[in-house]
Amino acid sequence: MRFYTAMTHLSLPRSYLGKILLVSFLGVHVPLIGTVLYVVIGSGLSLDDSFGILLALLMATLLGTVATLAALHALLAPVTKASDALRAYLADGTIPVLPTRHGDRAGILLANVQEAVTRLDLALDATRRQRDEAVTTKREKFEMLAGLSHDLRTPLNHVIGFAELLSTEALGPLGRKEYVNYAEDIGTSGGDLLSVVTAILDLSGAEAGTACIEMEPLSLLDGIRRAINLAHHKAQRRGIALEIDSDISGDMMVTSDPRYLKQVLLHLLEIAIDAPDSTTRVFVAAAPRGGKVTIYIESDAAWADGDVPPEFQTAPGVLESFEKVKASTMRHTSPSALRLSLVASLARLIDGSLKVGTSINGGRQMAVALPDGGAPLQEVTRHATERL
């Protein structure tokens, strides 16, 4: 390899075949011409007498050289054919048809290249077929699960409605306070179960690829207020205040689908509100950076076991991408983990990404980055700067 490596540093010839022909020419003619000159000079012939001999010798060697180089070129055809076949297959997938009946090393090279390309193409076909089947099977499963929306939500809504009817004693007193408490517990558990089922069904619809996305510039402040209006009832029942950073102005824009923006923000708010630990405040901020607008949602409550992997809870102020986390790989799959998986899928549909972590105060911190809507953006706020 050392001689070949040295030859590759020469500007000419560029091709591998040219290098072989150059070496053959120099290896034959330099010794031959040197020998003839030595004989002519040693014989004592004059320059005029030796000129004819040298000219005849030169013509004969040139003709022999041309014939030799042509023969070498032809003998190197297996190497060039094998190289061209590999290049064509890598470029456009063309399957070569190489002669494989020869038993010398060149023939073995052709046969090995033909077999390698054939096996590789068959393996790639099998891989593509398995991938397509897996994608189709996955889509069909998610489509079937997404189609159960009515069958699952309707009974749960009935349970929640009747539990609320009993807990408020709308049709008359139940007689004992314990019955009222039981009805409230049934309603609360039913609501939590409905939230989990809704997250699973929404995730199934997103993974099934049936979503119709319509991206448009949207006011971020309007989107946040709309999500807070939907979540404020649950927050009020738990005594939690929902706050928006005052530096988020009406001209801060994002490019998104209004329906999916609402779902992403609503699910993140519910994750913050549903924390098992007591929390009194959920804070929403935003900051523009690098063509994206990042929305931050924080609560005072810490992550519960199974919500996120442990490494997400041990680096305060550092947000990690949730894309690499699957709820199925966690030790315990919690409603928050399912919702985070849903938000990550929904964010991908609208060209966004989700990050989660632990705030400096030890509470839950979530951030979703969405495309900038193109309007002039405010400077990074003080609150958002603390979270970058």
mmCIF file of C-alpha atoms in Angstrom:
data_model
loop_
_atom_site.group_PDB
_atom_site.id
_atom_site.type_symbol
_atom_site.label_atom_id
_atom_site.label_comp_id
_atom_site.label_asym_id
_atom_site.label_seq_id
_atom_site.Cartn_x
_atom_site.Cartn_y
_atom_site.Cartn_z
ATOM 1 C CA MET A 1 0.000 0.000 0.000
ATOM 2 C CA ARG A 2 2.933 2.387 0.506
ATOM 3 C CA PHE A 3 3.803 2.534 -3.203
ATOM 4 C CA TYR A 4 0.142 2.957 -4.146
ATOM 5 C CA THR A 5 -0.262 5.714 -1.543
ATOM 6 C CA ALA A 6 2.794 7.496 -2.927
ATOM 7 C CA MET A 7 1.387 7.253 -6.457
ATOM 8 C CA THR A 8 -1.895 8.806 -5.359
ATOM 9 C CA HIS A 9 -0.046 12.013 -4.460
ATOM 10 C CA LEU A 10 0.925 12.534 -8.119
ATOM 11 C CA SER A 11 -1.259 14.992 -10.013
ATOM 12 C CA LEU A 12 -0.982 12.868 -13.180
ATOM 13 C CA PRO A 13 -2.131 10.307 -14.061
ATOM 14 C CA ARG A 14 -5.361 10.564 -12.044
ATOM 15 C CA SER A 15 -6.910 7.166 -12.789
ATOM 16 C CA TYR A 16 -5.826 3.850 -11.347
ATOM 17 C CA LEU A 17 -5.439 2.436 -14.867
ATOM 18 C CA GLY A 18 -3.214 5.350 -15.866
ATOM 19 C CA LYS A 19 -0.919 4.679 -12.918
ATOM 20 C CA ILE A 20 -0.496 1.031 -13.968
ATOM 21 C CA LEU A 21 0.264 1.982 -17.584
ATOM 22 C CA LEU A 22 2.791 4.635 -16.513
ATOM 23 C CA VAL A 23 4.638 2.189 -14.286
ATOM 24 C CA SER A 24 4.654 -0.412 -17.090
ATOM 25 C CA PHE A 25 6.016 2.092 -19.628
ATOM 26 C CA LEU A 26 8.793 3.344 -17.378
ATOM 27 C CA GLY A 27 9.689 -0.130 -16.165
ATOM 28 C CA VAL A 28 10.207 -1.426 -19.715
ATOM 29 C CA HIS A 29 11.661 1.545 -21.617
ATOM 30 C CA VAL A 30 14.049 3.183 -19.209
ATOM 31 C CA PRO A 31 16.258 0.075 -18.869
ATOM 32 C CA LEU A 32 15.910 -0.730 -22.597
ATOM 33 C CA ILE A 33 16.892 2.724 -23.840
ATOM 34 C CA GLY A 34 19.746 2.887 -21.355
ATOM 35 C CA THR A 35 21.094 -0.480 -22.535
ATOM 36 C CA VAL A 36 20.917 0.474 -26.229
ATOM 37 C CA LEU A 37 22.711 3.768 -25.625
ATOM 38 C CA TYR A 38 25.439 1.956 -23.719
ATOM 39 C CA VAL A 39 25.936 -0.541 -26.566
ATOM 40 C CA VAL A 40 25.971 2.136 -29.269
ATOM 41 C CA ILE A 41 28.431 4.333 -27.438
ATOM 42 C CA GLY A 42 30.680 1.378 -26.613
ATOM 43 C CA SER A 43 30.777 0.143 -30.224
ATOM 44 C CA GLY A 44 32.546 3.289 -31.426
ATOM 45 C CA LEU A 45 30.019 4.066 -34.179
ATOM 46 C CA SER A 46 29.650 7.653 -35.287
ATOM 47 C CA LEU A 47 26.523 9.644 -34.469
ATOM 48 C CA ASP A 48 25.314 9.458 -38.072
ATOM 49 C CA ASP A 49 25.704 5.689 -38.175
ATOM 50 C CA SER A 50 24.024 5.168 -34.785
ATOM 51 C CA PHE A 51 21.121 7.565 -35.501
ATOM 52 C CA GLY A 52 19.385 5.140 -37.868
ATOM 53 C CA ILE A 53 19.792 2.300 -35.415
ATOM 54 C CA LEU A 54 18.373 4.394 -32.572
ATOM 55 C CA LEU A 55 15.458 5.578 -34.702
ATOM 56 C CA ALA A 56 14.546 2.040 -35.757
ATOM 57 C CA LEU A 57 14.857 0.859 -32.175
ATOM 58 C CA LEU A 58 12.660 3.720 -30.948
ATOM 59 C CA MET A 59 9.930 2.978 -33.476
ATOM 60 C CA ALA A 60 9.978 -0.718 -32.640
ATOM 61 C CA THR A 61 9.753 -0.064 -28.910
ATOM 62 C CA LEU A 62 6.954 2.460 -29.375
ATOM 63 C CA LEU A 63 4.903 -0.038 -31.360
ATOM 64 C CA GLY A 64 5.605 -2.707 -28.780
ATOM 65 C CA THR A 65 4.682 -0.298 -26.000
ATOM 66 C CA VAL A 66 1.364 0.570 -27.596
ATOM 67 C CA ALA A 67 0.529 -3.100 -28.021
ATOM 68 C CA THR A 68 1.618 -3.890 -24.459
ATOM 69 C CA LEU A 69 -0.378 -1.033 -22.956
ATOM 70 C CA ALA A 70 -3.441 -2.047 -24.950
ATOM 71 C CA ALA A 71 -3.101 -5.602 -23.661
ATOM 72 C CA LEU A 72 -2.682 -4.364 -20.064
ATOM 73 C CA HIS A 73 -5.716 -2.149 -20.466
ATOM 74 C CA ALA A 74 -7.733 -5.134 -21.618
ATOM 75 C CA LEU A 75 -6.436 -7.325 -18.793
ATOM 76 C CA LEU A 76 -7.469 -4.686 -16.250
ATOM 77 C CA ALA A 77 -11.048 -4.716 -17.548
ATOM 78 C CA PRO A 78 -12.298 -6.914 -14.648
ATOM 79 C CA VAL A 79 -11.074 -4.352 -12.110
ATOM 80 C CA THR A 80 -12.665 -1.421 -13.951
ATOM 81 C CA LYS A 81 -15.915 -3.350 -14.477
ATOM 82 C CA ALA A 82 -16.127 -4.247 -10.791
ATOM 83 C CA SER A 83 -15.450 -0.645 -9.787
ATOM 84 C CA ASP A 84 -18.013 0.739 -12.248
ATOM 85 C CA ALA A 85 -20.609 -1.809 -11.099
ATOM 86 C CA LEU A 86 -20.247 -0.798 -7.445
ATOM 87 C CA ARG A 87 -20.372 2.894 -8.329
ATOM 88 C CA ALA A 88 -23.537 2.442 -10.420
ATOM 89 C CA TYR A 89 -25.278 0.454 -7.690
ATOM 90 C CA LEU A 90 -24.480 3.019 -5.022
ATOM 91 C CA ALA A 91 -25.580 5.861 -7.312
ATOM 92 C CA ASP A 92 -28.935 4.600 -8.596
ATOM 93 C CA GLY A 93 -29.359 0.983 -7.498
ATOM 94 C CA THR A 94 -28.490 -0.560 -10.877
ATOM 95 C CA ILE A 95 -27.888 -4.304 -10.530
ATOM 96 C CA PRO A 96 -24.788 -5.295 -12.549
ATOM 97 C CA VAL A 97 -24.487 -8.338 -14.802
ATOM 98 C CA LEU A 98 -20.850 -9.409 -14.488
ATOM 99 C CA PRO A 99 -19.159 -12.519 -15.920
ATOM 100 C CA THR A 100 -18.620 -15.015 -13.104
ATOM 101 C CA ARG A 101 -17.306 -18.112 -14.891
ATOM 102 C CA HIS A 102 -13.566 -17.296 -14.778
ATOM 103 C CA GLY A 103 -11.429 -18.995 -12.145
ATOM 104 C CA ASP A 104 -8.445 -16.645 -11.777
ATOM 105 C CA ARG A 105 -8.239 -13.789 -9.267
ATOM 106 C CA ALA A 106 -9.854 -11.297 -11.632
ATOM 107 C CA GLY A 107 -12.741 -13.680 -12.240
ATOM 108 C CA ILE A 108 -13.108 -14.280 -8.497
ATOM 109 C CA LEU A 109 -13.224 -10.498 -7.987
ATOM 110 C CA LEU A 110 -16.066 -10.164 -10.523
ATOM 111 C CA ALA A 111 -17.974 -13.071 -8.992
ATOM 112 C CA ASN A 112 -17.595 -11.696 -5.457
ATOM 113 C CA VAL A 113 -18.767 -8.223 -6.497
ATOM 114 C CA GLN A 114 -21.775 -9.714 -8.290
ATOM 115 C CA GLU A 115 -22.719 -11.845 -5.284
ATOM 116 C CA ALA A 116 -22.168 -9.009 -2.788
ATOM 117 C CA VAL A 117 -24.355 -6.582 -4.740
ATOM 118 C CA THR A 118 -27.066 -9.221 -5.209
ATOM 119 C CA ARG A 119 -27.125 -10.121 -1.506
ATOM 120 C CA LEU A 120 -27.092 -6.473 -0.482
ATOM 121 C CA ASP A 121 -29.996 -5.655 -2.786
ATOM 122 C CA LEU A 122 -32.048 -8.592 -1.487
ATOM 123 C CA ALA A 123 -31.313 -7.584 2.110
ATOM 124 C CA LEU A 124 -32.329 -3.985 1.417
ATOM 125 C CA ASP A 125 -35.556 -5.145 -0.238
ATOM 126 C CA ALA A 126 -36.378 -7.310 2.774
ATOM 127 C CA THR A 127 -35.609 -4.434 5.147
ATOM 128 C CA ARG A 128 -37.806 -2.017 3.193
ATOM 129 C CA ARG A 129 -40.608 -4.575 3.092
ATOM 130 C CA GLN A 130 -40.419 -5.179 6.848
ATOM 131 C CA ARG A 131 -40.316 -1.435 7.509
ATOM 132 C CA ASP A 132 -43.386 -0.829 5.342
ATOM 133 C CA GLU A 133 -45.242 -3.687 7.035
ATOM 134 C CA ALA A 134 -44.318 -2.363 10.485
ATOM 135 C CA VAL A 135 -45.456 1.154 9.592
ATOM 136 C CA THR A 136 -48.720 -0.172 8.161
ATOM 137 C CA THR A 137 -49.369 -2.379 11.195
ATOM 138 C CA LYS A 138 -48.600 0.455 13.594
ATOM 139 C CA ARG A 139 -50.886 2.841 11.721
ATOM 140 C CA GLU A 140 -53.718 0.299 11.661
ATOM 141 C CA LYS A 141 -53.410 -0.289 15.417
ATOM 142 C CA PHE A 142 -53.455 3.409 16.190
ATOM 143 C CA GLU A 143 -56.354 3.981 13.790
ATOM 144 C CA MET A 144 -58.336 1.249 15.518
ATOM 145 C CA LEU A 145 -57.571 2.718 18.945
ATOM 146 C CA ALA A 146 -58.414 6.234 17.782
ATOM 147 C CA GLY A 147 -61.755 4.912 16.519
ATOM 148 C CA LEU A 148 -62.705 3.899 20.074
ATOM 149 C CA SER A 149 -63.007 7.538 21.146
ATOM 150 C CA HIS A 150 -66.795 7.535 21.468
ATOM 151 C CA ASP A 151 -66.964 4.058 23.035
ATOM 152 C CA LEU A 152 -64.519 5.012 25.794
ATOM 153 C CA ARG A 153 -65.409 8.631 26.494
ATOM 154 C CA THR A 154 -69.208 8.259 26.657
ATOM 155 C CA PRO A 155 -69.354 5.795 29.616
ATOM 156 C CA LEU A 156 -66.760 7.798 31.517
ATOM 157 C CA ASN A 157 -68.698 11.008 30.992
ATOM 158 C CA HIS A 158 -71.802 9.255 32.351
ATOM 159 C CA VAL A 159 -69.899 8.096 35.431
ATOM 160 C CA ILE A 160 -68.497 11.584 36.044
ATOM 161 C CA GLY A 161 -71.882 13.218 35.488
ATOM 162 C CA PHE A 162 -73.760 10.914 37.842
ATOM 163 C CA ALA A 163 -71.000 11.214 40.456
ATOM 164 C CA GLU A 164 -71.318 15.000 40.350
ATOM 165 C CA LEU A 165 -75.100 14.670 40.558
ATOM 166 C CA LEU A 166 -74.766 12.552 43.690
ATOM 167 C CA SER A 167 -72.040 14.636 45.316
ATOM 168 C CA THR A 168 -74.098 17.829 44.940
ATOM 169 C CA GLU A 169 -77.244 16.011 46.181
ATOM 170 C CA ALA A 170 -79.181 17.619 43.342
ATOM 171 C CA LEU A 171 -82.028 15.091 43.655
ATOM 172 C CA GLY A 172 -82.145 15.132 47.428
ATOM 173 C CA PRO A 173 -79.946 14.305 50.424
ATOM 174 C CA LEU A 174 -78.067 11.029 50.422
ATOM 175 C CA GLY A 175 -78.446 10.639 54.162
ATOM 176 C CA ARG A 176 -74.822 10.315 55.206
ATOM 177 C CA LYS A 177 -71.810 12.531 54.524
ATOM 178 C CA GLU A 178 -69.682 9.498 53.620
ATOM 179 C CA TYR A 179 -71.820 8.879 50.536
ATOM 180 C CA VAL A 180 -71.168 12.423 49.363
ATOM 181 C CA ASN A 181 -67.431 11.918 49.870
ATOM 182 C CA TYR A 182 -67.549 8.622 47.973
ATOM 183 C CA ALA A 183 -69.368 10.301 45.091
ATOM 184 C CA GLU A 184 -66.754 13.067 45.008
ATOM 185 C CA ASP A 185 -63.974 10.454 44.948
ATOM 186 C CA ILE A 186 -65.712 8.634 42.085
ATOM 187 C CA GLY A 187 -66.026 11.894 40.143
ATOM 188 C CA THR A 188 -62.391 12.835 40.756
ATOM 189 C CA SER A 189 -61.107 9.381 39.789
ATOM 190 C CA GLY A 190 -63.356 9.335 36.740
ATOM 191 C CA GLY A 191 -62.045 12.727 35.674
ATOM 192 C CA ASP A 192 -58.446 11.557 36.042
ATOM 193 C CA LEU A 193 -59.220 8.392 34.083
ATOM 194 C CA LEU A 194 -60.934 10.438 31.374
ATOM 195 C CA SER A 195 -57.837 12.641 31.112
ATOM 196 C CA VAL A 196 -55.632 9.578 30.649
ATOM 197 C CA VAL A 197 -57.990 8.045 28.077
ATOM 198 C CA THR A 198 -58.202 11.357 26.226
ATOM 199 C CA ALA A 199 -54.408 11.604 26.141
ATOM 200 C CA ILE A 200 -54.107 8.040 24.825
ATOM 201 C CA LEU A 201 -56.751 8.610 22.154
ATOM 202 C CA ASP A 202 -55.224 11.907 21.078
ATOM 203 C CA LEU A 203 -51.798 10.278 20.942
ATOM 204 C CA SER A 204 -53.237 7.435 18.860
ATOM 205 C CA GLY A 205 -54.738 9.906 16.414
ATOM 206 C CA ALA A 206 -51.434 11.736 16.119
ATOM 207 C CA GLU A 207 -49.419 8.526 15.642
ATOM 208 C CA ALA A 208 -51.932 7.199 13.105
ATOM 209 C CA GLY A 209 -50.995 10.063 10.805
ATOM 210 C CA THR A 210 -54.599 11.111 10.277
ATOM 211 C CA ALA A 211 -54.011 14.663 11.477
ATOM 212 C CA CYS A 212 -54.757 17.525 9.076
ATOM 213 C CA ILE A 213 -52.323 20.349 9.826
ATOM 214 C CA GLU A 214 -52.992 23.948 8.777
ATOM 215 C CA MET A 215 -50.041 26.129 9.777
ATOM 216 C CA GLU A 216 -50.580 29.880 10.072
ATOM 217 C CA PRO A 217 -49.210 32.850 12.044
ATOM 218 C CA LEU A 218 -50.923 33.021 15.443
ATOM 219 C CA SER A 219 -50.780 35.348 18.410
ATOM 220 C CA LEU A 220 -49.012 33.474 21.182
ATOM 221 C CA LEU A 221 -50.727 35.502 23.890
ATOM 222 C CA ASP A 222 -54.169 34.648 22.495
ATOM 223 C CA GLY A 223 -53.230 30.965 22.354
ATOM 224 C CA ILE A 224 -52.015 30.968 25.961
ATOM 225 C CA ARG A 225 -55.144 32.764 27.182
ATOM 226 C CA ARG A 226 -57.371 30.324 25.309
ATOM 227 C CA ALA A 227 -55.646 27.351 26.956
ATOM 228 C CA ILE A 228 -55.797 28.988 30.391
ATOM 229 C CA ASN A 229 -59.523 29.643 29.971
ATOM 230 C CA LEU A 230 -60.000 25.906 29.431
ATOM 231 C CA ALA A 231 -57.820 24.915 32.394
ATOM 232 C CA HIS A 232 -58.829 27.563 34.930
ATOM 233 C CA HIS A 233 -61.828 25.608 36.301
ATOM 234 C CA LYS A 234 -59.650 22.678 37.361
ATOM 235 C CA ALA A 235 -57.024 25.092 38.692
ATOM 236 C CA GLN A 236 -59.593 26.996 40.757
ATOM 237 C CA ARG A 237 -60.918 23.805 42.335
ATOM 238 C CA ARG A 238 -57.373 23.019 43.481
ATOM 239 C CA GLY A 239 -56.621 26.568 44.601
ATOM 240 C CA ILE A 240 -53.944 27.116 41.943
ATOM 241 C CA ALA A 241 -53.323 30.501 40.331
ATOM 242 C CA LEU A 242 -52.486 30.528 36.603
ATOM 243 C CA GLU A 243 -50.160 33.431 35.771
ATOM 244 C CA ILE A 244 -48.886 34.778 32.447
ATOM 245 C CA ASP A 245 -45.612 36.678 32.169
ATOM 246 C CA SER A 246 -46.530 40.336 31.678
ATOM 247 C CA ASP A 247 -43.781 40.705 29.058
ATOM 248 C CA ILE A 248 -45.608 38.410 26.599
ATOM 249 C CA SER A 249 -47.156 40.966 24.260
ATOM 250 C CA GLY A 250 -49.822 40.589 21.622
ATOM 251 C CA ASP A 251 -47.361 40.893 18.732
ATOM 252 C CA MET A 252 -45.346 37.835 19.773
ATOM 253 C CA MET A 253 -46.290 35.374 17.044
ATOM 254 C CA VAL A 254 -45.795 31.670 16.367
ATOM 255 C CA THR A 255 -46.446 29.631 13.242
ATOM 256 C CA SER A 256 -48.715 26.758 14.216
ATOM 257 C CA ASP A 257 -52.046 25.042 13.796
ATOM 258 C CA PRO A 258 -54.523 26.678 16.226
ATOM 259 C CA ARG A 259 -56.095 23.368 17.265
ATOM 260 C CA TYR A 260 -52.807 21.648 18.030
ATOM 261 C CA LEU A 261 -51.350 24.733 19.701
ATOM 262 C CA LYS A 262 -54.349 24.736 22.044
ATOM 263 C CA GLN A 263 -53.933 21.016 22.786
ATOM 264 C CA VAL A 264 -50.201 21.329 23.455
ATOM 265 C CA LEU A 265 -50.619 24.247 25.859
ATOM 266 C CA LEU A 266 -53.669 22.736 27.557
ATOM 267 C CA HIS A 267 -51.943 19.403 28.206
ATOM 268 C CA LEU A 268 -48.854 21.157 29.602
ATOM 269 C CA LEU A 269 -51.022 23.262 31.902
ATOM 270 C CA GLU A 270 -52.889 20.170 33.108
ATOM 271 C CA ILE A 271 -49.596 18.390 33.794
ATOM 272 C CA ALA A 272 -48.572 21.327 35.973
ATOM 273 C CA ILE A 273 -51.986 21.528 37.672
ATOM 274 C CA ASP A 274 -52.350 17.784 38.322
ATOM 275 C CA ALA A 275 -49.136 17.513 40.334
ATOM 276 C CA PRO A 276 -49.770 15.339 43.423
ATOM 277 C CA ASP A 277 -47.698 17.679 45.593
ATOM 278 C CA SER A 278 -49.351 20.870 46.700
ATOM 279 C CA THR A 279 -48.731 23.813 44.407
ATOM 280 C CA THR A 280 -50.283 27.249 44.452
ATOM 281 C CA ARG A 281 -48.959 28.745 41.246
ATOM 282 C CA VAL A 282 -48.406 27.830 37.600
ATOM 283 C CA PHE A 283 -46.381 30.353 35.632
ATOM 284 C CA VAL A 284 -46.259 30.749 31.823
ATOM 285 C CA ALA A 285 -43.456 32.667 30.078
ATOM 286 C CA ALA A 286 -42.011 32.829 26.568
ATOM 287 C CA ALA A 287 -38.772 33.833 24.864
ATOM 288 C CA PRO A 288 -37.701 34.093 21.199
ATOM 289 C CA ARG A 289 -34.420 32.565 20.077
ATOM 290 C CA GLY A 290 -32.972 31.313 16.769
ATOM 291 C CA GLY A 291 -36.145 31.386 14.698
ATOM 292 C CA LYS A 292 -38.139 29.678 17.459
ATOM 293 C CA VAL A 293 -40.380 30.920 20.244
ATOM 294 C CA THR A 294 -40.030 28.820 23.395
ATOM 295 C CA ILE A 295 -42.970 28.674 25.798
ATOM 296 C CA TYR A 296 -42.067 27.840 29.404
ATOM 297 C CA ILE A 297 -44.566 26.412 31.903
ATOM 298 C CA GLU A 298 -43.522 25.949 35.529
ATOM 299 C CA SER A 299 -45.122 24.842 38.766
ATOM 300 C CA ASP A 300 -43.819 24.607 42.315
ATOM 301 C CA ALA A 301 -44.535 20.869 42.620
ATOM 302 C CA ALA A 302 -41.757 18.371 41.947
ATOM 303 C CA TRP A 303 -41.997 15.532 39.452
ATOM 304 C CA ALA A 304 -43.550 12.364 40.841
ATOM 305 C CA ASP A 305 -42.009 8.918 40.450
ATOM 306 C CA GLY A 306 -42.666 7.677 36.913
ATOM 307 C CA ASP A 307 -43.474 11.087 35.416
ATOM 308 C CA VAL A 308 -40.017 11.488 33.878
ATOM 309 C CA PRO A 309 -36.762 9.490 34.135
ATOM 310 C CA PRO A 310 -34.514 10.298 37.125
ATOM 311 C CA GLU A 311 -31.921 12.184 35.041
ATOM 312 C CA PHE A 312 -34.569 14.798 34.235
ATOM 313 C CA GLN A 313 -34.949 15.577 37.941
ATOM 314 C CA THR A 314 -31.302 15.949 38.972
ATOM 315 C CA ALA A 315 -30.134 18.942 36.921
ATOM 316 C CA PRO A 316 -32.010 22.041 38.113
ATOM 317 C CA GLY A 317 -32.444 24.668 35.425
ATOM 318 C CA VAL A 318 -31.357 22.319 32.612
ATOM 319 C CA LEU A 319 -33.989 21.142 30.149
ATOM 320 C CA GLU A 320 -33.588 17.813 28.349
ATOM 321 C CA SER A 321 -35.299 16.833 25.109
ATOM 322 C CA PHE A 322 -38.261 14.532 25.705
ATOM 323 C CA GLU A 323 -37.883 13.078 22.175
ATOM 324 C CA LYS A 324 -35.494 10.389 23.427
ATOM 325 C CA VAL A 325 -37.859 9.218 26.158
ATOM 326 C CA LYS A 326 -40.622 6.700 25.685
ATOM 327 C CA ALA A 327 -43.224 6.252 28.375
ATOM 328 C CA SER A 328 -43.020 2.467 27.920
ATOM 329 C CA THR A 329 -39.380 2.495 29.045
ATOM 330 C CA MET A 330 -40.161 4.116 32.390
ATOM 331 C CA ARG A 331 -40.444 2.076 35.547
ATOM 332 C CA HIS A 332 -43.977 3.340 36.141
ATOM 333 C CA THR A 333 -46.089 4.919 33.440
ATOM 334 C CA SER A 334 -48.009 7.811 34.971
ATOM 335 C CA PRO A 335 -50.706 10.045 33.480
ATOM 336 C CA SER A 336 -48.122 12.829 33.271
ATOM 337 C CA ALA A 337 -45.773 10.569 31.293
ATOM 338 C CA LEU A 338 -48.566 9.734 28.855
ATOM 339 C CA ARG A 339 -49.411 13.404 28.479
ATOM 340 C CA LEU A 340 -45.766 14.304 27.903
ATOM 341 C CA SER A 341 -45.565 11.655 25.176
ATOM 342 C CA LEU A 342 -48.706 13.116 23.640
ATOM 343 C CA VAL A 343 -47.339 16.666 23.760
ATOM 344 C CA ALA A 344 -44.061 15.521 22.178
ATOM 345 C CA SER A 345 -46.001 13.888 19.313
ATOM 346 C CA LEU A 346 -48.289 16.891 18.847
ATOM 347 C CA ALA A 347 -45.308 19.263 18.926
ATOM 348 C CA ARG A 348 -43.608 17.292 16.152
ATOM 349 C CA LEU A 349 -46.748 17.636 14.015
ATOM 350 C CA ILE A 350 -46.453 21.432 14.172
ATOM 351 C CA ASP A 351 -42.647 21.526 13.707
ATOM 352 C CA GLY A 352 -42.006 21.951 17.417
ATOM 353 C CA SER A 353 -40.118 20.116 20.137
ATOM 354 C CA LEU A 354 -40.641 19.441 23.832
ATOM 355 C CA LYS A 355 -38.119 19.668 26.651
ATOM 356 C CA VAL A 356 -38.681 18.886 30.313
ATOM 357 C CA GLY A 357 -36.642 19.315 33.437
ATOM 358 C CA THR A 358 -36.526 20.544 37.001
ATOM 359 C CA SER A 359 -36.606 24.254 37.744
ATOM 360 C CA ILE A 360 -34.079 25.979 39.950
ATOM 361 C CA ASN A 361 -36.650 25.873 42.758
ATOM 362 C CA GLY A 362 -37.105 22.113 42.337
ATOM 363 C CA GLY A 363 -40.480 22.299 40.606
ATOM 364 C CA ARG A 364 -41.744 21.029 37.286
ATOM 365 C CA GLN A 365 -40.457 22.828 34.222
ATOM 366 C CA MET A 366 -41.596 22.205 30.644
ATOM 367 C CA ALA A 367 -40.721 24.058 27.453
ATOM 368 C CA VAL A 368 -42.124 23.701 23.961
ATOM 369 C CA ALA A 369 -40.340 25.425 21.057
ATOM 370 C CA LEU A 370 -42.480 26.460 18.074
ATOM 371 C CA PRO A 371 -41.584 28.193 14.781
ATOM 372 C CA ASP A 372 -41.431 31.973 14.912
ATOM 373 C CA GLY A 373 -44.488 33.594 13.354
ATOM 374 C CA GLY A 374 -42.409 36.246 11.593
ATOM 375 C CA ALA A 375 -43.616 39.313 13.520
ATOM 376 C CA PRO A 376 -41.156 41.565 15.406
ATOM 377 C CA LEU A 377 -40.393 39.906 18.699
ATOM 378 C CA GLN A 378 -39.753 41.394 22.118
ATOM 379 C CA GLU A 379 -36.415 41.142 23.845
ATOM 380 C CA VAL A 380 -35.953 38.063 26.010
ATOM 381 C CA THR A 381 -37.842 38.657 29.249
ATOM 382 C CA ARG A 382 -36.266 38.550 32.662
ATOM 383 C CA HIS A 383 -38.261 35.456 33.605
ATOM 384 C CA ALA A 384 -37.382 33.661 30.388
ATOM 385 C CA THR A 385 -33.704 34.592 30.693
ATOM 386 C CA GLU A 386 -33.557 32.733 34.006
ATOM 387 C CA ARG A 387 -34.805 29.612 32.232
ATOM 388 C CA LEU A 388 -32.403 29.580 29.273
#
